[in-house]
Coordinates of C-alpha atoms and ligand atoms in Angstrom, one line a residue:
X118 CA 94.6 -47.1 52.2
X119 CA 92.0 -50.1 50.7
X120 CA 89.7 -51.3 53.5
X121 CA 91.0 -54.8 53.3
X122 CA 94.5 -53.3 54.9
X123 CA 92.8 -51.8 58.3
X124 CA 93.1 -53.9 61.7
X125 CA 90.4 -55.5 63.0
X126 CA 90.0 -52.5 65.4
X127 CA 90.1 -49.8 63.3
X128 CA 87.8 -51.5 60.6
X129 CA 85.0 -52.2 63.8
X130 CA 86.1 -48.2 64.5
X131 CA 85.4 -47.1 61.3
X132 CA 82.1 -49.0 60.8
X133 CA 80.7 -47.5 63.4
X134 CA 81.5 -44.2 63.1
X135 CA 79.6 -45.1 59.5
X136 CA 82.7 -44.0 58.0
X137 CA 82.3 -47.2 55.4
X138 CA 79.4 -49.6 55.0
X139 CA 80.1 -53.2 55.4
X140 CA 79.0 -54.0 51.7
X141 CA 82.2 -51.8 51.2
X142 CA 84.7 -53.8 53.7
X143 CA 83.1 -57.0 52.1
X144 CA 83.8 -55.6 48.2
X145 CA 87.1 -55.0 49.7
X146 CA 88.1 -58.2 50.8
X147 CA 86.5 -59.9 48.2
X148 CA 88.4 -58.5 45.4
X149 CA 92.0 -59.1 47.9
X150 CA 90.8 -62.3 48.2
X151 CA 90.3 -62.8 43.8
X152 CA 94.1 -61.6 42.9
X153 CA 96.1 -63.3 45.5
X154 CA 94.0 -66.9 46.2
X155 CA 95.1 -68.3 42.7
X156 CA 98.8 -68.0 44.0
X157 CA 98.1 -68.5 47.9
X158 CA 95.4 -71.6 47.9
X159 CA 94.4 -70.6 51.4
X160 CA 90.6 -71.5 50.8
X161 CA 89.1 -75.3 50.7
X162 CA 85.3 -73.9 50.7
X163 CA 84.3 -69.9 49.8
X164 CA 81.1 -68.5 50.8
X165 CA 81.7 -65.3 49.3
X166 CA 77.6 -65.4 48.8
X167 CA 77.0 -66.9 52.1
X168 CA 78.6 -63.3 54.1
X169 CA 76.7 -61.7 51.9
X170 CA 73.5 -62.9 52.9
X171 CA 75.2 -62.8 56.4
X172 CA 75.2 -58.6 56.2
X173 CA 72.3 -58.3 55.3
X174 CA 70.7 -59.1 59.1
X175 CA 70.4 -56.7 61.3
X176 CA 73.4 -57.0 64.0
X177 CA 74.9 -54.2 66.2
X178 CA 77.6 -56.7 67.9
X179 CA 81.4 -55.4 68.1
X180 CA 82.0 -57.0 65.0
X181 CA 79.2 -56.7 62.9
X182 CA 80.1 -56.5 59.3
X183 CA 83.5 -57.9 59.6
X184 CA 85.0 -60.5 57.3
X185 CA 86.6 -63.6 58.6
X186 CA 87.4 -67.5 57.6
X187 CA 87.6 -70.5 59.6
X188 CA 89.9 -73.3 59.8
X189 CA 87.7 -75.6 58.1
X190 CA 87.9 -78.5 61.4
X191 CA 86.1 -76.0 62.6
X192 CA 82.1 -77.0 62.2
X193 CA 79.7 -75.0 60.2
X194 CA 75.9 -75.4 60.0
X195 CA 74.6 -76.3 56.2
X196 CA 78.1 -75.5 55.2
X197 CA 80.8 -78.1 53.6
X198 CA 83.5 -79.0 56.6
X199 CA 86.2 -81.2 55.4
X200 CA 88.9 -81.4 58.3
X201 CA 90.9 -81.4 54.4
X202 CA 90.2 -85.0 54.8
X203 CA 88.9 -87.2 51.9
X204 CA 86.9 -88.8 54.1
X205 CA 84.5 -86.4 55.5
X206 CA 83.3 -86.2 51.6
X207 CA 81.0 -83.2 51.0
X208 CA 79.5 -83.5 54.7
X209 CA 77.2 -80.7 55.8
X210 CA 77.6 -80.6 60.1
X211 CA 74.3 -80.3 61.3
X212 CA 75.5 -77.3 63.6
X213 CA 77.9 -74.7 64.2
X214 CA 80.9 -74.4 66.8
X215 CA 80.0 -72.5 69.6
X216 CA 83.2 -70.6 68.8
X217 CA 81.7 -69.7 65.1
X218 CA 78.3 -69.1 66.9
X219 CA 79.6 -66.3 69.5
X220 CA 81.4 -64.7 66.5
X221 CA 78.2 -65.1 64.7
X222 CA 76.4 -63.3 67.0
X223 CA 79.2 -60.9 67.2
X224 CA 77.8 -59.8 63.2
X225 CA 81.3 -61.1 62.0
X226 CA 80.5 -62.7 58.8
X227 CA 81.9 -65.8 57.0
X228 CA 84.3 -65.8 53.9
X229 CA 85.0 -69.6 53.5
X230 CA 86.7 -72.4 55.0
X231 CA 90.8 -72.6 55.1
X232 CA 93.0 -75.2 54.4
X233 CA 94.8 -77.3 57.3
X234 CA 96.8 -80.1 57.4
X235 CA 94.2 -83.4 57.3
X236 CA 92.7 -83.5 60.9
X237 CA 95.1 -80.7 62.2
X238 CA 98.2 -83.7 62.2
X239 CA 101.6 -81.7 60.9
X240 CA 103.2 -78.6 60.5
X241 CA 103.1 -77.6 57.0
X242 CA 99.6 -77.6 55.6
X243 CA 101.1 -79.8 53.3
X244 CA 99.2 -82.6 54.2
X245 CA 95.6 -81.9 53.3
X246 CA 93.5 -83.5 50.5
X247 CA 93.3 -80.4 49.0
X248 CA 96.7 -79.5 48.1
X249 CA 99.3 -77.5 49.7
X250 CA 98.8 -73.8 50.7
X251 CA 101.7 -70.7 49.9
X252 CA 103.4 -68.7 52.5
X253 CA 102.3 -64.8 51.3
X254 CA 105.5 -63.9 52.4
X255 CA 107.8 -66.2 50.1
X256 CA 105.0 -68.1 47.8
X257 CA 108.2 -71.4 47.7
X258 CA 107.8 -71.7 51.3
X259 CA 105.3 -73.6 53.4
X260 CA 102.6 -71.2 55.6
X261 CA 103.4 -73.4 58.7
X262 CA 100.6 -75.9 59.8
X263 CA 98.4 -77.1 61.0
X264 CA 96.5 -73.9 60.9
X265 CA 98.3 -72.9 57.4
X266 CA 95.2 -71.2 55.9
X267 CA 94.1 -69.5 58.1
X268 CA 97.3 -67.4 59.1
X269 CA 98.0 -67.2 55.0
X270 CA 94.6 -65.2 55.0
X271 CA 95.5 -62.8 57.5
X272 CA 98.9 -62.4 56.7
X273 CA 97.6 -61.8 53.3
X274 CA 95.0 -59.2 53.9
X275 CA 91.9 -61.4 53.0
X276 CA 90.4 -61.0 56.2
X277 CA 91.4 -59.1 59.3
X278 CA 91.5 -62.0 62.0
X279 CA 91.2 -65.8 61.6
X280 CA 90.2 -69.1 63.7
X281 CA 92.5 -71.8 63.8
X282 CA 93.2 -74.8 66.3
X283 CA 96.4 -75.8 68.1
X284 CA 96.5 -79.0 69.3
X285 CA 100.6 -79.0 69.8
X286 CA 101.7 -75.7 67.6
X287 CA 99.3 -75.1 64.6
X288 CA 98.1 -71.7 65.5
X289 CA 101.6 -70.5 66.7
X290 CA 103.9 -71.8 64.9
X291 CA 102.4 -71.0 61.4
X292 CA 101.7 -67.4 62.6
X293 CA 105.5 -67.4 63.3
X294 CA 106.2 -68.0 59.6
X295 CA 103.6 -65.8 58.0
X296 CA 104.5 -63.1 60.6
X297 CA 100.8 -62.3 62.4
X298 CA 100.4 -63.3 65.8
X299 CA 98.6 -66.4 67.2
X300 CA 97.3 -66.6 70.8
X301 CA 97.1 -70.5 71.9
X302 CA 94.8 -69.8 74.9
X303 CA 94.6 -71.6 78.3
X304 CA 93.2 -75.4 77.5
X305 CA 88.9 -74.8 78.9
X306 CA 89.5 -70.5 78.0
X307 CA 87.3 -71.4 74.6
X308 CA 85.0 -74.0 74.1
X309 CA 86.0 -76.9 72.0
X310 CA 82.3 -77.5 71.0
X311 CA 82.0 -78.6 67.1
X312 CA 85.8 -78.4 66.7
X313 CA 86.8 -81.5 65.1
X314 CA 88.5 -83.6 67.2
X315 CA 91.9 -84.4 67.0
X316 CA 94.0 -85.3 70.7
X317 CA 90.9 -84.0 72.5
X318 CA 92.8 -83.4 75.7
X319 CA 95.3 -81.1 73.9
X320 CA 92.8 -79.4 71.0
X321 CA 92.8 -75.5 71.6
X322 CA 90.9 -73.3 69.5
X323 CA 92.3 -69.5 69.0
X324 CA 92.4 -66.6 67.1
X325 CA 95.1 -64.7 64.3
X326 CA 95.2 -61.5 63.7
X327 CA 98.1 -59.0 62.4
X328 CA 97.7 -56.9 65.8
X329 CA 97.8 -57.6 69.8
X330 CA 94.8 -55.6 70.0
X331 CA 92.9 -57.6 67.6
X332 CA 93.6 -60.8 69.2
X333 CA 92.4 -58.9 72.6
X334 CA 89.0 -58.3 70.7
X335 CA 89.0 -61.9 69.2
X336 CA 89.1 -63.4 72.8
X337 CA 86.7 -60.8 74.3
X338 CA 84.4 -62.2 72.2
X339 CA 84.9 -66.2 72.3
X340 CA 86.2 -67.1 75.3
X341 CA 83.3 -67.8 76.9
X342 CA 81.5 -70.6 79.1
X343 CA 79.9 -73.4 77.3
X344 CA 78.0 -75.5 79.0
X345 CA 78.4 -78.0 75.8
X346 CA 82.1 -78.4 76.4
X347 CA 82.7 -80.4 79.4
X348 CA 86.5 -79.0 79.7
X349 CA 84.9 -75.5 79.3
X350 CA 86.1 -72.9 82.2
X351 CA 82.9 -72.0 84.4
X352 CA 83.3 -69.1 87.4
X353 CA 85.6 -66.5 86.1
X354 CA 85.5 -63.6 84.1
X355 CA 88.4 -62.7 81.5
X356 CA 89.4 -59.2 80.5
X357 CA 90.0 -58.9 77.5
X358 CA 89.9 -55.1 77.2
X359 CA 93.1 -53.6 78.8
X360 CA 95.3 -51.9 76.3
X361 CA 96.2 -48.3 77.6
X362 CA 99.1 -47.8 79.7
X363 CA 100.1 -51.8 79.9
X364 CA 103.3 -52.3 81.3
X365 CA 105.6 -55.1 81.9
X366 CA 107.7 -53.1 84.3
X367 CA 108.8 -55.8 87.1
X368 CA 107.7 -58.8 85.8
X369 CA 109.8 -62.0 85.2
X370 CA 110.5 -63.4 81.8
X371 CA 112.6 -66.6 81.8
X372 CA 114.4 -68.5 79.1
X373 CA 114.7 -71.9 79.2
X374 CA 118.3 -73.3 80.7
X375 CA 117.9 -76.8 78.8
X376 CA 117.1 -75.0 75.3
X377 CA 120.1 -73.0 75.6
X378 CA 122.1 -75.8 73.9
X379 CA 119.6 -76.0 70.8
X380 CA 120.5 -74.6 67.5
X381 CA 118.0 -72.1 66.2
X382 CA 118.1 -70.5 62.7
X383 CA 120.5 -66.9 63.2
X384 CA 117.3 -64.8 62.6
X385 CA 115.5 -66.4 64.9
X386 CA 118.6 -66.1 67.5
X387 CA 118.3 -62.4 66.6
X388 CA 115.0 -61.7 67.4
X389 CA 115.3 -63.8 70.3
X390 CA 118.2 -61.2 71.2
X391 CA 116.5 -58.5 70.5
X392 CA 113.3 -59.2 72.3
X393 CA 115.1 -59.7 75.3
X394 CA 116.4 -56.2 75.2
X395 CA 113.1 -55.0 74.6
X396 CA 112.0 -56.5 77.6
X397 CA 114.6 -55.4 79.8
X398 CA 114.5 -51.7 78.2
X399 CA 110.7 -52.5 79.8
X400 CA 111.4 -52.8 83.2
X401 CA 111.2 -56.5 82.6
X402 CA 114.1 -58.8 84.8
X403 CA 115.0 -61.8 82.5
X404 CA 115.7 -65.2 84.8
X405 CA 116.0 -68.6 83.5
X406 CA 114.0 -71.6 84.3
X407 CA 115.1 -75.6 84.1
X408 CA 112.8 -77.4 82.2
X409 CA 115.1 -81.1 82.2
X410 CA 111.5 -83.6 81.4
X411 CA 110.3 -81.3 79.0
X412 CA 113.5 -81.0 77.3
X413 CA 114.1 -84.7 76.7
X414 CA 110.6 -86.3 76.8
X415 CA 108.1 -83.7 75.7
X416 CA 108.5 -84.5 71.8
X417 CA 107.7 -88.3 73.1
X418 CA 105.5 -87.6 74.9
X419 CA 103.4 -85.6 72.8
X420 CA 103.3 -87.7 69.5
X421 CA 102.5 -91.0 72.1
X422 CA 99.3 -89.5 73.6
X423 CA 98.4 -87.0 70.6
X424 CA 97.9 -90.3 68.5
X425 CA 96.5 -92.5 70.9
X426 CA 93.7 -89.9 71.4
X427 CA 93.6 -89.5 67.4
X428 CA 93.2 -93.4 67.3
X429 CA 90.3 -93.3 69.0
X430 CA 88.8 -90.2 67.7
X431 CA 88.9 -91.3 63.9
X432 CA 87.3 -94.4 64.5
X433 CA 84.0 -92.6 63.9
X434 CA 84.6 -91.8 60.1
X435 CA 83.7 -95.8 59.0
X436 CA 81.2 -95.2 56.1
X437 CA 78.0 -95.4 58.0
X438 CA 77.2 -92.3 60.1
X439 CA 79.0 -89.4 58.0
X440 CA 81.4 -88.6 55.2
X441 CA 82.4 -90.7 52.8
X442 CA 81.1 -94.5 52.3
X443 CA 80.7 -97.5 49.3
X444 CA 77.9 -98.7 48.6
X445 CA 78.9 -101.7 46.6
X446 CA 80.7 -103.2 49.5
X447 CA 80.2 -106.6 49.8
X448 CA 80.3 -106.6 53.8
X449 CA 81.0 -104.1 56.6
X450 CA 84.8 -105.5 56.6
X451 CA 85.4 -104.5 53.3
X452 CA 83.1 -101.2 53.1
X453 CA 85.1 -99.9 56.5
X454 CA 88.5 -101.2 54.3
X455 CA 88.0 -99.5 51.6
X456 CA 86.4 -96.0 53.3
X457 CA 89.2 -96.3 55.4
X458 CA 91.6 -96.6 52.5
X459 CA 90.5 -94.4 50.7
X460 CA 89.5 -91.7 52.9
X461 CA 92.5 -90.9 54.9
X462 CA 95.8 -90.2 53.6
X463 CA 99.0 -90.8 54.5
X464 CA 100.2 -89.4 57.4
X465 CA 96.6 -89.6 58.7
X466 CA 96.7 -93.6 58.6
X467 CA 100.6 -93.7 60.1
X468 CA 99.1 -92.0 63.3
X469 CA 96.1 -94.2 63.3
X470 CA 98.3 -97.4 63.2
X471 CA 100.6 -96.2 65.8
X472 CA 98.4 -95.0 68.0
X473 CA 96.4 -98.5 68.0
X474 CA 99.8 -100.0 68.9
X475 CA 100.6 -98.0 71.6
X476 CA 97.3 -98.6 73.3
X477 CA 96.7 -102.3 72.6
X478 CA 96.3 -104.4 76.1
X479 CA 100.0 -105.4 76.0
X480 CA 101.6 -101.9 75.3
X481 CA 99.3 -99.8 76.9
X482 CA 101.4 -99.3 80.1
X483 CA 104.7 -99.1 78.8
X484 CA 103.5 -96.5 76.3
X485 CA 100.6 -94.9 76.8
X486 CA 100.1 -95.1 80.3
X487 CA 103.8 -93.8 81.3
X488 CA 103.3 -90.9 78.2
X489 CA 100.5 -90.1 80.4
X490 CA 102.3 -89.7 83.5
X491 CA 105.3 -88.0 81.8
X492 CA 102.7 -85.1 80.9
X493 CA 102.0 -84.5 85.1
X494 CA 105.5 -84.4 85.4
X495 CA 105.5 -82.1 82.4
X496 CA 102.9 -80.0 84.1
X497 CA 104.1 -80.2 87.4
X498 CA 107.9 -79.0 85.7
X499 CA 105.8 -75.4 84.5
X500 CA 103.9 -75.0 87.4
X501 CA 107.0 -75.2 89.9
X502 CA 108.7 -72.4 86.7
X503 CA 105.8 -70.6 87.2
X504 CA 106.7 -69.8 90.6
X505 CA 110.6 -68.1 89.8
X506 CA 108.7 -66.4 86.8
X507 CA 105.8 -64.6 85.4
X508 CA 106.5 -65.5 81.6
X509 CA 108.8 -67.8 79.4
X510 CA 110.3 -67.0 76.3
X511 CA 111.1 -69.0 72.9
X512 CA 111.1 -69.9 69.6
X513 CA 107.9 -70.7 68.0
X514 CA 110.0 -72.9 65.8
X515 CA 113.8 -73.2 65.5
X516 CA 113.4 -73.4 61.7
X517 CA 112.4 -70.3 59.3
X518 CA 109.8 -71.7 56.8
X519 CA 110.6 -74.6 54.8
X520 CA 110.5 -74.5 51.0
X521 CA 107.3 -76.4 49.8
X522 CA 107.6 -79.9 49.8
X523 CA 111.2 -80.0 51.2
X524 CA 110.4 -82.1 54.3
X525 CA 107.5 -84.7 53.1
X526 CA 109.9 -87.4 53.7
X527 CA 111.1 -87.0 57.1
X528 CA 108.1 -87.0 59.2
X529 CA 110.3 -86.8 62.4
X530 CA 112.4 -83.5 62.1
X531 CA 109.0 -81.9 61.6
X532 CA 107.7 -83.4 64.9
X533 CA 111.1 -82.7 66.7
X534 CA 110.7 -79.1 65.2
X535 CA 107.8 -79.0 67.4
X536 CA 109.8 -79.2 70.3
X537 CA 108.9 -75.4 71.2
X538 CA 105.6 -75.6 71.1
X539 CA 104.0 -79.0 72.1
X540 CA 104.6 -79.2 75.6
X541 CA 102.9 -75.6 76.3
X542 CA 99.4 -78.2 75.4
X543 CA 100.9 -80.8 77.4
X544 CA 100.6 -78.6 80.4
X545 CA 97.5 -76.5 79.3
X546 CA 99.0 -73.4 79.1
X547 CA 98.2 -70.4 77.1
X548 CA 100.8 -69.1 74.1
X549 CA 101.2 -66.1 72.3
X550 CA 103.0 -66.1 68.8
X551 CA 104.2 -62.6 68.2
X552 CA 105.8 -60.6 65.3
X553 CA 109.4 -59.3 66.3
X554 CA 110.2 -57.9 62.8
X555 CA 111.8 -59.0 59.5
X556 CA 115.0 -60.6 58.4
X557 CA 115.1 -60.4 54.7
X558 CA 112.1 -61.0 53.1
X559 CA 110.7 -63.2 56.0
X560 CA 109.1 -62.0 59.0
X561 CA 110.2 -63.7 62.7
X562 CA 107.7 -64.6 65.3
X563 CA 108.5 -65.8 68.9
X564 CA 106.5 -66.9 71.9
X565 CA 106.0 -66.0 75.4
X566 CA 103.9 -68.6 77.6
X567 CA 102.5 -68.2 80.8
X568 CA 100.7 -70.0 83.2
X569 CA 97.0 -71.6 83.3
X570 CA 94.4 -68.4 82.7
X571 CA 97.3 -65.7 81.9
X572 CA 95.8 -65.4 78.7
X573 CA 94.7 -61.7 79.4
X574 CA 98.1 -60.5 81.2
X575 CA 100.2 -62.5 78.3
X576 CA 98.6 -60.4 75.4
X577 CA 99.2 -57.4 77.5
X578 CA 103.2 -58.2 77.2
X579 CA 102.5 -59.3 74.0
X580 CA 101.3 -55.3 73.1
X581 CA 104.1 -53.7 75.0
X582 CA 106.8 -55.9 72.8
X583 CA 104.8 -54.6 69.9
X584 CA 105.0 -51.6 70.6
X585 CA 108.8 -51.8 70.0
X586 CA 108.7 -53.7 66.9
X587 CA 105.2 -52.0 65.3
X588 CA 102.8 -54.6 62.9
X589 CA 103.8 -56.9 60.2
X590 CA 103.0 -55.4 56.6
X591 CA 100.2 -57.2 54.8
X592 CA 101.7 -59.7 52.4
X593 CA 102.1 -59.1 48.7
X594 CA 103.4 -62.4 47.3
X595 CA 100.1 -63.2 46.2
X596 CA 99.2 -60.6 44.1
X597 CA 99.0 -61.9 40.9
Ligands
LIG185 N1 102.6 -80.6 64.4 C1 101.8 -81.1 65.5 C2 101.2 -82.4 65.1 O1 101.2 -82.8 63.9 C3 100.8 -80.2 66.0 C4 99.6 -80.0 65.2 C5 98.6 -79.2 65.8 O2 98.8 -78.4 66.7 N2 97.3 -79.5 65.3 O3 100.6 -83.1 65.9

């Protein structure tokens, strides 16, 4: 077995147990990372050199020595971070995530920046500056998005776990279609500090990884209190660490009545099937929940606040404090024009121009105000679930993934497709994408939410499901 193939946990076993140096993991992933990148296009920025320097310091953390990459809206001190926007240019943040700095001082060390969709908006990763990224699994179809590269890079064996950011799917849905899991965690679990901001009162940040137990280690070591993130959680303690004898004997899992009448792709129906006989081979009692607002008005909902709050939050890049700019303008009006222009593409600059209609003075209330109240009844609709269950179960995505390039011109089956995911960061609520096995070629993931601060006890389902279906195989697509 290469190095590149071990889970996170058995590669932070082995390195302490001195049973491989972490110049050998690093050659490792390094040379998976040359023969497959020329076919996957996971990476916007490598700093292949960068994690080298990075070993060399003198770290003893849980994951000293080990390789990882970062969704690259994800902010990185001295190093390029593009949001796969035109319009960030060649900036250089000034500082690092807090997310990248607990992992930092972890000893995990940095192998580049991975492609997204521009500013985390879609569902492909079809829509960044920097060209489209390639399933491992099935190099025709699409990784998922937003968080495309980074599940492609676990999925593929460049690195053993992955950041990404879900904001209304992208860390679940695309580890769905490259079969690792995703954990979506509790909105205020990590801290959204130097995460680039997108709808700021639905951004999440979270980890991939190709087991449960990695994810557990992931969190352990980044969901922590920041006291730079307002939204940040501040008393409790999570525990991360539980993975012996986990059981979901007793517990609740409910489907949702209202999604009952959805079409799903047949593979996905089976390994919704299929998990729910797992469960109940667990001890688990499967119920069913009404979700009736969510159902209709979620998808709404969603796109109505998520681009409002982009709106606002993109008004920053103008030319003058970072990223991109003219300097031949011949006025501020026509230097913000033609930055603007320029700088974003399309889908970007839809967003931006609906969500400055649905705020202006006379459409504020009828749009953006009622979206807003829609989303407490939203929340309110989970928390009254959350008393007749412990978990909900569904599709990450009723679709297997699309073939690259197969959906570009209908922008609202893509956000419809989202229907499964986006209201889980209406309400808050953590989400785990997990593997349930292949169908063909392609690999199946589902989801199982549960309510505010279950992230711990939902990753514990998540390893008792797994132990049914075992770990996805490291994709070979790539390989050129
Ligand atoms: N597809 C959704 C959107 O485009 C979710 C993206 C995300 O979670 N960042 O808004």
């Amino acid at each position: 077995m290469e190095l590149y193939e071990l889970s996170l946990y058995h590669l932070t076993e082995g390195l302490k147990a001195k049973k491989f140096s972490p110049e050998e993991v690093y050659e490792s992933c390094k040379k998976r990372i040359d023969s497959c990148e020329e076919n996957i296009h996971a990476f916007i920025t490598r700093t292949d050199e960068i994690a080298k320097s990075q070993l060399q310091e003198d770290n003893s953390g849980i994951l000293a020595g080990v390789p990882t990459v970062l969704k690259d809206n994800l902010c990185t001190k001295g190093i390029r971070t593009t949001a796969a926007s035109k319009i960030l240019g060649n900036w250089r943040p000034p500082y690092n995530a807090s997310a990248w700095n607990y992992l930092r001082s972890a000893g995990a060390v940095l192998m580049g920046k991975v492609n997204m969709d521009e500013f985390a908006m879609g569902n492909t990763c079809g829509n960044s500056a920097f060209g489209a990224t390639h399933n491992p699994n099935d190099l025709s179809r699409v990784p998922g998005g937003s968080s495309g590269g980074s599940a492609a890079a676990v999925s593929a064996g460049y690195v053993p776990f992955a950041l990404g950011s879900d904001t209304g799917g992208s860390i679940r849905q695309p580890a769905a279609y490259c079969g690792v899991y995703g954990l979506k965690p509790t909105y205020g679990m990590v801290s959204r500090y130097g995460l680039i901001s997108y709808g700021s009162s639905l951004d999440q940040i979270g980890p991939f990884a190709r087991t449960v137990r990695d994810l557990q280690i992931v969190m352990s070591v980044i969901a922590h209190y920041d006291p730079m993130d307002s939204s940040c959680f501040r008393e409790k303690n999570y525990d991360f660490t539980h993975h012996e004898n986990v059981s979901i004997k007793g517990k609740k899992v409910a489907l949702v009545k209202e999604f009952q009448d959805f079409t799903l792709d047949p593979a996905i129906e089976r390994a919704m099937k299929k998990t729910q006989e797992i469960l109940q081979e667990e001890g688990a009692e499967l119920v069913e929940v009404s979700l009736p607002v969510v159902s209709k008005y979620a998808v709404a909902c969603y796109y109505a606040l998520a681009m409002s709050e982009a709106h606002t939050n993109l008004e920053r890049y103008d030319g003058v404090r970072l990223g991109y700019t003219v300097k031949d303008a011949a006025g501020i009006k026509e230097m913000f024009e033609r930055v603007r222009s320029y700088g974003f593409g399309p889908e970007v600059k839809s967003r931006i121009i609906a969500g400055t209609c649905l705020t202006e003075p006379e459409r504020c209330e009828q749009y953006y105000v009622a979206a807003t109240k829609v989303r407490t009844l939203i929340a309110q609709e989970f928390t009254k679930a959350f008393t007749q269950t412990d978990f909900i179960l569904q599709p990450a995505s009723p679709e297997m993934p699309p073939l690259i390039g197969s959906q570009d011109d209908d922008a609202m089956k893509g956000y419809q497709a989202d229907l499964y995911t986006l209201p889980v960061n209406l309400a808050g609520l953590p989400g785990l994408s997990f593997f349930t096995g292949y169908y063909g070629d392609l690999p199946v993931g589902l989801q199982l939410i549960g309510p505010r601060w279950s992230d711990p006890a939902i990753l514990e389902a998540g390893l008792v499901i797994e132990r049914h279906t075992g770990t996805p195989e490291i994709a070979n697509e790539g390989v050129k």
